[in-house]
XYZ file of C-alpha atoms in Angstrom:
669
model
C 0.000 0.000 0.000
C 1.535 3.285 -1.086
C 0.985 6.537 0.768
C 0.310 9.440 -1.559
C 1.634 12.933 -1.039
C -1.666 14.278 0.302
C -1.524 11.775 3.168
C -1.282 13.442 6.577
C 0.692 12.250 9.636
C -1.688 12.247 12.597
C -0.497 13.433 16.023
C -0.238 10.212 18.102
C 0.519 11.843 21.461
C -3.083 11.354 22.552
C -3.003 7.628 21.774
C -2.727 5.601 24.969
C -0.989 2.456 23.713
C 2.784 2.350 24.048
C 3.133 0.920 20.541
C 2.541 4.375 19.077
C 5.941 5.376 20.444
C 7.367 3.311 17.585
C 4.770 3.904 14.815
C 3.657 6.922 12.786
C -0.119 7.036 12.183
C -0.884 8.330 8.687
C -4.330 9.320 7.388
C -5.600 9.569 3.798
C -9.246 10.229 3.620
C -10.944 7.769 5.928
C -8.038 5.304 5.904
C -5.421 5.079 8.712
C -2.036 3.370 8.287
C 0.622 2.643 10.932
C 4.225 2.906 9.677
C 7.020 1.353 11.749
C 9.689 3.913 12.554
C 12.403 1.211 12.525
C 11.778 -0.801 9.335
C 9.110 1.419 7.632
C 6.711 -1.504 7.309
C 3.051 -0.451 6.829
C 0.219 -1.974 8.816
C -3.394 -1.103 9.489
C -3.742 1.907 11.760
C -7.519 1.866 12.107
C -8.904 2.212 15.621
C -11.103 -0.837 14.975
C -8.027 -2.989 14.240
C -6.652 -2.684 17.761
C -2.922 -2.792 18.507
C -2.185 -6.505 18.880
C -0.835 -6.809 15.337
C 1.387 -3.783 15.985
C 2.790 -5.404 19.137
C 3.436 -8.609 17.183
C 5.472 -6.759 14.618
C 7.234 -4.689 17.257
C 8.624 -7.772 18.993
C 9.980 -9.274 15.761
C 11.308 -5.988 14.538
C 13.184 -5.204 17.744
C 15.001 -8.480 17.645
C 16.983 -7.679 14.512
C 17.899 -4.022 14.965
C 19.528 -1.755 17.507
C 16.978 0.462 19.150
C 16.466 3.007 21.844
C 14.966 1.287 24.901
C 14.186 4.374 26.892
C 10.487 4.177 25.975
C 10.330 0.525 27.013
C 11.027 1.529 30.579
C 7.975 3.789 30.729
C 5.495 1.474 29.016
C 1.875 2.256 29.735
C 0.388 4.866 32.003
C 2.519 4.015 35.054
C 5.988 5.486 34.921
C 8.903 4.037 36.907
C 10.581 7.347 37.747
C 14.349 6.732 37.698
C 13.942 3.987 35.111
C 13.074 6.498 32.384
C 16.554 6.678 30.905
C 17.216 8.132 27.483
C 19.931 7.343 24.999
C 20.416 3.826 26.406
C 20.523 1.053 23.831
C 21.619 -2.568 23.748
C 23.382 -4.255 20.873
C 21.197 -7.145 19.718
C 23.430 -8.415 16.959
C 23.297 -12.212 16.800
C 25.509 -14.675 14.988
C 23.832 -16.913 12.451
C 23.882 -20.559 13.371
C 24.347 -20.022 17.112
C 22.362 -22.532 19.160
C 21.673 -22.057 22.815
C 20.730 -25.107 24.848
C 19.825 -25.237 28.489
C 18.838 -27.952 30.871
C 15.066 -28.198 30.843
C 13.778 -27.061 34.194
C 10.593 -28.253 35.805
C 8.901 -24.893 36.135
C 5.144 -24.937 36.114
C 3.966 -26.108 32.688
C 0.391 -24.865 32.907
C -0.557 -21.578 31.247
C -3.197 -19.218 32.526
C -5.345 -17.258 30.113
C -4.712 -14.016 31.984
C -2.041 -12.112 30.137
C -1.716 -14.692 27.340
C -0.447 -13.119 24.138
C 0.111 -14.901 20.822
C 2.591 -13.192 18.541
C 2.442 -15.837 15.836
C 5.665 -17.559 16.942
C 5.377 -18.196 20.668
C 2.714 -17.641 23.303
C 3.594 -14.944 25.789
C 1.961 -15.472 29.165
C 2.724 -12.626 31.550
C 1.504 -14.584 34.574
C 3.659 -17.577 33.648
C 6.710 -15.330 33.294
C 6.013 -13.703 36.664
C 6.000 -17.101 38.359
C 9.108 -18.196 36.457
C 10.870 -15.082 37.730
C 9.788 -15.891 41.281
C 10.995 -19.491 40.890
C 14.363 -18.249 39.677
C 14.674 -15.974 42.711
C 13.749 -18.822 45.067
C 15.923 -21.468 43.442
C 19.135 -19.439 43.332
C 18.621 -17.395 46.484
C 18.557 -14.022 44.727
C 17.326 -11.033 46.745
C 13.712 -10.104 46.085
C 14.818 -6.513 45.498
C 16.549 -7.536 42.263
C 13.262 -6.870 40.434
C 13.768 -3.200 41.239
C 17.364 -3.051 40.006
C 17.571 -0.872 36.943
C 20.010 -3.146 35.103
C 17.724 -6.142 35.520
C 14.645 -4.206 34.383
C 16.479 -2.950 31.293
C 17.679 -6.470 30.502
C 14.196 -7.979 30.768
C 12.488 -5.184 28.841
C 14.972 -5.643 26.032
C 14.206 -9.356 25.860
C 10.432 -9.035 26.180
C 8.937 -5.538 26.212
C 5.487 -6.949 26.985
C 6.557 -8.404 30.332
C 5.123 -6.478 33.260
C 7.995 -6.715 35.755
C 6.852 -7.250 39.307
C 7.502 -4.878 42.165
C 9.099 -6.053 45.419
C 5.675 -6.647 46.970
C 4.494 -8.400 43.847
C 7.381 -10.843 43.618
C 7.096 -11.458 47.372
C 3.482 -12.501 46.851
C 4.466 -14.661 43.871
C 7.087 -16.446 45.973
C 4.560 -17.184 48.701
C 2.147 -18.515 46.088
C 4.809 -20.872 44.753
C 5.622 -21.940 48.306
C 2.003 -22.943 48.902
C 1.892 -24.918 45.655
C 5.154 -26.705 46.427
C 4.086 -27.298 50.021
C 1.020 -29.175 48.849
C 3.230 -31.471 46.779
C 5.465 -32.201 49.765
C 2.436 -32.735 52.016
C 1.001 -35.320 49.627
C 4.372 -37.055 49.321
C 4.769 -37.332 53.088
C 1.194 -38.505 53.488
C 1.742 -41.416 51.087
C 5.046 -42.589 52.544
C 5.184 -46.324 53.284
C 7.425 -45.841 56.312
C 8.260 -43.482 59.135
C 9.856 -40.014 59.122
C 12.823 -38.815 61.165
C 13.229 -35.158 62.049
C 16.376 -33.058 62.412
C 16.615 -29.585 63.911
C 19.222 -26.943 63.054
C 19.827 -23.549 64.601
C 20.598 -20.648 62.274
C 21.764 -17.181 63.189
C 21.704 -13.787 61.508
C 23.091 -10.321 62.088
C 22.373 -9.264 65.618
C 20.653 -11.650 67.990
C 18.205 -13.201 65.514
C 17.897 -16.983 65.708
C 15.998 -19.443 63.554
C 14.948 -23.077 63.904
C 15.083 -25.199 60.765
C 13.112 -28.466 60.897
C 13.920 -31.066 58.237
C 12.196 -34.371 57.487
C 14.336 -37.386 56.526
C 12.816 -40.504 55.018
C 13.149 -43.307 52.493
C 10.473 -43.114 49.837
C 8.569 -45.845 48.049
C 11.405 -46.236 45.513
C 13.979 -46.712 48.275
C 15.605 -43.315 47.786
C 16.818 -41.409 50.844
C 15.348 -37.909 50.855
C 15.076 -34.878 53.063
C 12.773 -31.873 52.964
C 12.827 -28.683 55.007
C 9.437 -28.460 56.710
C 9.682 -25.169 58.581
C 12.084 -22.279 58.987
C 10.932 -20.488 62.113
C 12.018 -17.332 63.890
C 12.732 -18.141 67.539
C 13.204 -16.074 70.663
C 16.259 -16.977 72.781
C 14.113 -16.384 75.848
C 11.725 -19.184 74.881
C 11.682 -22.076 77.347
C 12.162 -25.740 76.488
C 8.408 -26.276 76.890
C 7.635 -23.540 74.397
C 10.148 -24.834 71.847
C 8.874 -28.395 72.167
C 5.347 -27.141 71.541
C 6.538 -25.201 68.492
C 7.975 -28.422 67.078
C 4.859 -30.433 67.923
C 2.679 -27.797 66.249
C 4.801 -28.072 63.122
C 4.449 -31.861 63.134
C 0.672 -31.620 63.523
C 0.382 -29.024 60.749
C 2.166 -31.436 58.444
C 0.141 -34.332 59.891
C 3.279 -36.377 60.530
C 3.270 -36.568 64.328
C 1.855 -40.091 63.974
C 4.677 -40.965 61.576
C 7.643 -39.683 63.541
C 10.393 -42.228 64.258
C 13.294 -40.188 65.678
C 14.629 -36.665 66.133
C 18.224 -35.493 65.701
C 19.580 -32.491 67.586
C 23.053 -31.160 68.301
C 24.912 -32.437 71.359
C 23.794 -29.852 73.903
C 22.031 -30.603 77.168
C 19.558 -27.785 76.469
C 17.825 -30.074 73.980
C 17.310 -32.915 76.477
C 14.071 -31.526 77.911
C 12.742 -30.641 74.472
C 13.255 -34.187 73.205
C 11.833 -35.650 76.397
C 8.597 -33.652 76.161
C 8.090 -34.524 72.496
C 8.677 -38.196 73.227
C 6.205 -38.139 76.126
C 3.453 -36.702 73.930
C 4.038 -39.209 71.147
C 4.226 -42.151 73.535
C 0.884 -41.161 75.041
C -0.693 -41.872 71.673
C 1.472 -44.967 71.069
C 3.024 -43.415 67.987
C 6.565 -44.663 68.742
C 8.059 -48.134 68.466
C 9.517 -49.594 71.683
C 8.400 -46.513 73.618
C 10.842 -44.371 71.646
C 13.972 -46.255 72.635
C 15.766 -44.924 69.526
C 13.904 -41.616 69.438
C 16.661 -39.333 70.774
C 19.577 -39.162 68.323
C 22.392 -36.614 68.307
C 24.428 -35.355 65.361
C 27.693 -37.258 64.855
C 29.366 -34.403 62.998
C 28.441 -32.007 65.783
C 30.052 -34.108 68.515
C 33.241 -34.177 66.453
C 33.105 -30.406 66.039
C 32.717 -29.992 69.793
C 35.700 -32.272 70.458
C 37.717 -30.273 67.937
C 36.803 -27.064 69.758
C 37.945 -28.609 73.041
C 41.205 -29.673 71.406
C 41.950 -26.291 69.870
C 41.033 -24.479 73.074
C 43.265 -26.709 75.229
C 46.200 -26.368 72.826
C 45.596 -22.716 71.987
C 48.929 -21.451 73.366
C 50.983 -24.050 71.511
C 49.044 -23.522 68.293
C 49.549 -19.778 68.713
C 53.327 -20.347 68.689
C 53.083 -22.361 65.482
C 50.892 -19.716 63.869
C 53.222 -16.861 64.846
C 56.264 -18.837 63.692
C 54.731 -19.287 60.250
C 53.686 -15.646 60.147
C 57.264 -14.612 60.931
C 58.748 -16.871 58.237
C 56.345 -15.407 55.678
C 56.924 -11.813 56.812
C 59.610 -11.077 54.215
C 61.358 -12.592 51.240
C 64.668 -12.571 53.073
C 63.237 -14.491 56.017
C 61.691 -17.073 53.711
C 65.004 -17.580 51.952
C 66.771 -17.915 55.302
C 64.203 -20.477 56.475
C 64.598 -22.477 53.258
C 68.343 -22.553 53.870
C 67.786 -23.808 57.441
C 65.382 -26.483 56.155
C 68.059 -27.765 53.774
C 70.614 -27.884 56.573
C 68.143 -29.807 58.773
C 67.527 -32.286 55.957
C 63.845 -31.452 55.601
C 62.438 -33.208 52.552
C 59.082 -31.549 51.981
C 57.550 -29.719 49.065
C 54.695 -28.243 51.089
C 54.410 -24.524 51.710
C 53.870 -23.025 55.127
C 50.462 -21.366 55.230
C 48.385 -19.786 57.940
C 45.055 -21.327 58.856
C 41.593 -19.875 58.359
C 39.923 -19.351 61.714
C 36.517 -20.138 60.198
C 37.515 -23.693 59.181
C 39.120 -26.001 61.719
C 40.495 -28.433 59.108
C 42.742 -25.613 57.870
C 44.314 -25.509 61.350
C 45.100 -29.199 61.028
C 46.731 -28.609 57.625
C 48.803 -25.749 59.078
C 50.016 -27.893 61.991
C 50.708 -30.933 59.823
C 52.868 -28.878 57.446
C 54.703 -27.160 60.309
C 55.604 -30.550 61.782
C 57.454 -31.465 58.605
C 59.642 -28.380 59.135
C 59.968 -28.680 62.920
C 63.765 -29.220 62.758
C 64.223 -26.044 60.736
C 62.557 -23.692 63.225
C 65.195 -24.131 66.027
C 67.965 -23.475 63.500
C 66.210 -20.307 62.381
C 66.023 -19.184 66.000
C 69.794 -19.720 66.379
C 70.569 -17.591 63.313
C 67.880 -14.946 63.755
C 67.628 -13.235 67.137
C 64.344 -11.568 66.191
C 62.562 -14.916 65.979
C 61.382 -15.716 69.516
C 58.258 -17.880 69.113
C 59.840 -21.243 68.361
C 58.070 -24.135 70.183
C 60.179 -26.258 72.519
C 60.906 -29.957 71.971
C 58.129 -30.894 74.405
C 55.726 -28.554 72.669
C 56.543 -30.085 69.296
C 55.696 -33.505 70.748
C 52.383 -32.177 71.947
C 51.740 -30.524 68.598
C 52.299 -33.937 67.037
C 49.695 -35.425 69.398
C 47.249 -32.628 68.551
C 47.798 -33.322 64.856
C 46.954 -37.004 65.371
C 43.726 -35.976 67.164
C 42.734 -33.605 64.383
C 43.733 -36.027 61.641
C 41.282 -38.632 62.918
C 38.516 -36.048 63.197
C 39.186 -34.752 59.670
C 39.140 -38.251 58.173
C 35.894 -39.217 59.905
C 34.243 -35.901 59.035
C 35.133 -36.423 55.380
C 33.372 -39.784 55.511
C 30.269 -38.241 57.091
C 30.070 -35.492 54.487
C 31.195 -37.656 51.587
C 27.726 -38.211 50.173
C 24.659 -36.014 49.965
C 22.392 -38.382 51.884
C 24.470 -40.926 53.846
C 22.422 -43.776 55.300
C 22.572 -44.548 59.031
C 24.586 -47.764 58.598
C 27.723 -45.887 57.493
C 28.502 -44.287 60.884
C 29.062 -47.197 63.258
C 32.635 -48.216 62.225
C 34.008 -44.666 62.300
C 32.357 -43.817 65.604
C 33.760 -47.032 67.107
C 37.237 -46.142 65.810
C 36.998 -42.769 67.544
C 35.918 -44.525 70.727
C 38.890 -46.909 70.624
C 41.328 -44.097 69.864
C 40.055 -42.059 72.799
C 40.533 -45.054 75.090
C 44.123 -45.354 73.878
C 44.840 -41.631 74.276
C 43.493 -41.715 77.826
C 46.314 -44.137 78.654
C 49.027 -41.800 77.347
C 51.798 -41.054 79.858
C 51.976 -37.382 78.899
C 49.807 -35.414 81.308
C 48.815 -32.938 78.617
C 47.635 -35.628 76.198
C 46.019 -37.672 78.967
C 44.105 -34.705 80.347
C 42.866 -33.673 76.907
C 41.835 -37.236 76.037
C 39.818 -37.580 79.245
C 38.018 -34.324 78.460
C 37.186 -35.480 74.936
C 36.064 -38.907 76.104
C 33.736 -37.391 78.673
C 32.007 -35.441 75.900
C 32.027 -38.463 73.589
C 30.511 -40.736 76.260
C 27.454 -38.487 76.489
C 26.942 -38.920 72.757
C 27.664 -42.670 72.853
C 25.112 -43.199 75.617
C 22.333 -41.720 73.482
C 23.307 -43.031 70.040
C 25.267 -46.294 70.320
C 22.150 -48.468 70.162
C 20.828 -46.823 66.993
C 24.299 -46.901 65.410
C 24.694 -50.615 66.137
C 21.237 -51.596 64.854
C 21.756 -49.608 61.661
C 25.059 -51.460 61.135
C 23.335 -54.819 61.706
C 20.916 -53.968 58.899
C 23.902 -53.731 56.553
C 24.084 -57.230 54.966
C 27.877 -56.914 54.696
C 28.225 -56.800 58.504
C 25.094 -57.874 60.419
C 25.905 -58.840 64.042
C 29.514 -59.585 63.217
C 30.564 -55.940 63.195
C 29.090 -55.417 66.665
C 30.816 -58.576 67.900
C 34.100 -57.274 66.452
C 34.042 -53.813 68.065
C 32.305 -54.372 71.405
C 34.984 -56.641 72.982
C 37.564 -53.951 72.158
C 35.386 -51.231 73.664
C 33.780 -52.983 76.626
C 36.202 -55.789 77.422
C 34.646 -58.332 79.814
C 31.258 -56.585 79.639
C 31.034 -56.977 75.860
C 28.643 -59.964 75.922
C 26.077 -58.124 78.048
C 26.253 -55.092 75.746
C 25.853 -57.296 72.665
C 22.787 -58.904 74.224
C 21.275 -55.460 74.845
C 21.664 -54.649 71.147
C 20.243 -58.040 70.161
C 17.214 -57.658 72.447
C 16.482 -54.168 71.116
C 16.771 -55.472 67.559
C 14.196 -58.177 68.291
C 11.869 -55.768 70.073
C 11.929 -53.382 67.120
C 11.294 -56.226 64.727
C 8.337 -57.468 66.781
C 6.980 -53.934 66.928
C 7.025 -53.710 63.141
C 5.642 -57.217 62.750
C 2.631 -56.619 64.997
C 1.431 -53.693 62.928
C 2.403 -55.132 59.582
C -0.477 -56.179 57.303
C 1.606 -59.305 56.622
C 1.461 -60.469 60.244
C -1.105 -63.103 61.300
C -4.264 -61.293 62.422
C -2.151 -58.160 62.411
C -3.411 -54.660 62.033
C -2.227 -52.245 59.380
C 0.347 -49.820 60.638
C -2.217 -47.073 60.453
C -3.969 -48.586 63.452
C -0.929 -47.729 65.522
C -0.226 -44.334 64.075
C -3.347 -42.309 64.405
C -6.080 -44.633 63.182
C -6.967 -46.060 66.592
C -5.569 -43.916 69.341
C -8.080 -45.296 71.857
C -7.773 -48.955 70.890
C -7.439 -50.776 74.205
C -6.800 -54.104 72.478
C -3.374 -53.233 71.096
C -1.890 -55.586 73.655
C -4.264 -58.283 72.391
C -2.858 -57.837 68.867
C 0.606 -58.380 70.264
C -0.569 -61.472 72.149
C -2.137 -62.954 68.992
C 1.023 -62.328 67.007
C 3.331 -63.870 69.594
C 1.159 -66.960 70.103
C 0.264 -67.531 66.451
C 3.805 -67.817 65.120
C 4.914 -71.449 65.200
C 8.215 -72.183 66.879
C 9.200 -74.137 63.807
C 8.954 -71.132 61.505
C 11.826 -68.663 61.539
C 11.211 -64.954 61.283
C 12.641 -62.591 58.685
C 15.147 -61.433 61.280
C 16.326 -64.975 62.078
C 16.764 -65.844 58.414
C 18.586 -62.586 57.706
C 21.050 -62.970 60.577
C 21.787 -66.634 59.858
C 22.592 -66.189 56.195
C 26.170 -65.472 55.160
C 27.449 -61.932 54.800
C 27.132 -60.092 51.522
C 30.562 -59.403 49.942
C 32.063 -56.023 50.804
C 32.194 -53.736 47.754
C 32.996 -50.055 47.474
C 30.049 -49.411 45.173
C 27.557 -51.251 47.386
C 24.174 -49.519 47.602
C 22.344 -50.663 50.703
C 19.025 -49.138 49.662
C 19.076 -51.006 46.362
C 19.872 -54.195 48.268
C 16.840 -53.805 50.518
C 14.665 -52.817 47.586
C 15.542 -56.075 45.815
C 15.207 -58.172 48.982
C 11.935 -56.689 50.226
C 9.884 -59.703 49.035
C 12.250 -61.989 50.922
C 12.229 -59.968 54.163
C 8.878 -58.135 54.063
C 8.730 -57.186 57.756
C 12.451 -56.622 58.286
C 12.540 -54.377 55.207
C 9.924 -52.132 56.866
C 12.218 -51.843 59.846
C 15.241 -51.219 57.618
C 13.427 -48.384 55.841
C 12.810 -46.595 59.139
C 16.242 -47.230 60.687
C 18.366 -46.454 57.635
C 16.486 -43.183 57.095
C 17.550 -41.794 60.471
C 19.846 -38.742 60.093
C 22.805 -39.743 62.273
C 24.508 -36.560 61.110
C 23.001 -33.290 59.876
C 26.097 -31.522 58.584
C 26.835 -31.223 54.874
C 30.362 -30.858 53.499
C 30.065 -27.065 53.415
C 29.355 -26.932 57.162
C 31.162 -29.947 58.605
C 34.464 -28.059 59.029
C 32.930 -24.665 59.767
C 33.689 -23.371 63.264
C 30.526 -21.247 63.460
C 26.798 -21.812 63.178
C 24.805 -21.709 59.997
C 24.264 -18.071 59.150
C 21.497 -16.427 57.188
C 22.264 -13.884 54.477
C 21.724 -10.313 55.725
C 19.150 -9.478 53.060
C 17.051 -12.517 54.007
C 17.149 -11.781 57.713
C 15.353 -8.511 56.999
C 12.381 -10.230 55.373
C 9.052 -10.974 57.009
C 9.052 -14.303 58.838
C 6.441 -15.890 56.561
C 8.310 -14.757 53.449
C 11.599 -16.064 54.825
C 10.065 -19.458 55.536
C 8.527 -19.561 52.063
C 11.892 -18.840 50.419
C 13.933 -21.277 52.517
C 11.475 -24.156 52.215
C 10.565 -23.677 48.564
C 14.240 -23.334 47.605
C 15.002 -26.658 49.281
C 12.066 -28.414 47.605
C 12.774 -26.994 44.160
C 16.488 -27.791 44.286
C 15.667 -31.368 45.215
C 13.186 -31.558 42.348
C 15.666 -30.202 39.826
C 18.434 -32.514 40.991
C 16.100 -35.494 40.666
C 15.236 -34.291 37.180
C 18.928 -34.045 36.241
C 19.623 -37.506 37.587
C 16.816 -39.060 35.558
C 17.610 -37.184 32.373
C 21.024 -35.518 32.507
C 21.163 -34.846 28.784
C 17.773 -33.252 28.335
C 18.175 -29.900 26.596
C 15.878 -27.295 25.208
C 16.918 -25.348 22.108
C 16.232 -21.624 22.140
C 15.584 -20.562 18.556
C 16.284 -17.072 17.256
C 14.339 -15.151 14.675
C 16.203 -15.585 11.403
C 14.820 -12.428 9.955
């Protein structure tokens, strides 16, 4: 369509749509034409034609030319104030043949009709994009305020000028909406679990005196995969009593409807948690929700007890370690001193390629590395002191011997901590051998003739014994459920630990194992005249004939028929292999040991340690980012929980389809 000379350009300043910032409206007689200011293409400009076709063209046109984006930032009636920047353009030049592929995420696939816009190539759904933005913020932990950053708004407008970028309040609401949707998924998953759930509690801190309680559920799902989900992230008051905190936890369990499914709880090794655990156990036992009256209910974190013993070690040896640290600092103080020290090391016959480095006070394993390296150069430090009068912090011979003992303490703790944090979700059976090795080593150190070493060892063993008293039974039973070890591992370690009392201690473990098995058998649908497990956990709280069910089970099983447990223990050990997967083993052998496999699911899902690799060597508590600590409590919980759930979902998606990609196609025009 050609525009003749008598055609008149109409003033478009009164037109409300933003598209007229990029089109000239031309009139000839009764006909209106819209001419693109960028490519001069002519389209209908009639008021009855609307502006959708103009928006369609605008998107395609902007993708292949440089353009001024200042008007994009003030789209519509509502202006963004400081975002109205002029003379700001982005280079959109693209290389032909470039292909961009990304891992397909599992963002919500459903589209809402509100805001849906079809440009002929793809469907633009403003609501969908808003939620995708919120999911991105949750998943990667970005601050909510990023939606108000000018660089981000410019970037998004350039990609999709139709997207109505959310405000801080808007994206906060979107995040809470996603949290509620994801929470429903987790609720349904927990409700359908075939086994029990174990709970762990972590304390987080933030700037100032703010404290938070993070409650996490640990369980083995129907496919025999070990999983964990954050249930609540709660703001707590340090002045709250143990009774109040226990009620907070019970309220959380009831809100998730898992109080009837709880098997154990895992806290750090502090006496302040004793009353909390005791009150929770009392309430659950009143309703007969726990097996064996909660004999394995109270579990403490293995990584935490190691961290506490490390703190005791570093505190006791602080003066000696200070000398080592200052000696290294002096050697590294100048190039001349380093050269002099290297010369002394050669004279002393030191054969080491390691470099002396100072430790990081935030990570205790770095202190071990510093000490270990210094010990290799211990003969060079006295020589340096002889040739350099300014160096006055050299440890004595006795102190070097004690430093060597400290290094052996820390080495064991580092090795065991690496095992604990070696996998994302370690099962409960993996802890028993390493904990027993620590126990044996502490016994040996307590017999050391050096008063310093002996005193330190007794202090560490006193702390360890408190942990062992609470957790040794659960650790041993979990190890027995490992077909590579069964009772043999307990029979190997206990004589070394208990000496003449070993047989009595082994019998205690054996009796508890049988009691747990009988508890699972009574409420198993496979047991003779048995009741489904639901009858124990919430379906019949007032059933006075629970004891009768137990009586029927015990009297109906013939003495000539062996139980799952008897058959399992009598069969030969499974070969030890590095790539052994205990959950796969129990999944395959469930038909063979139907009742024992129920017990294995609950025991192996217990979190014997809560610390991940990023925190296992950290000397402080888990800390919240400053920007998150300023959020409302409900928003903070929504972000922390939803982030955990979404990350788990994406990782599961990657594991099942690691090569799935989605091609992002560019307009070839």
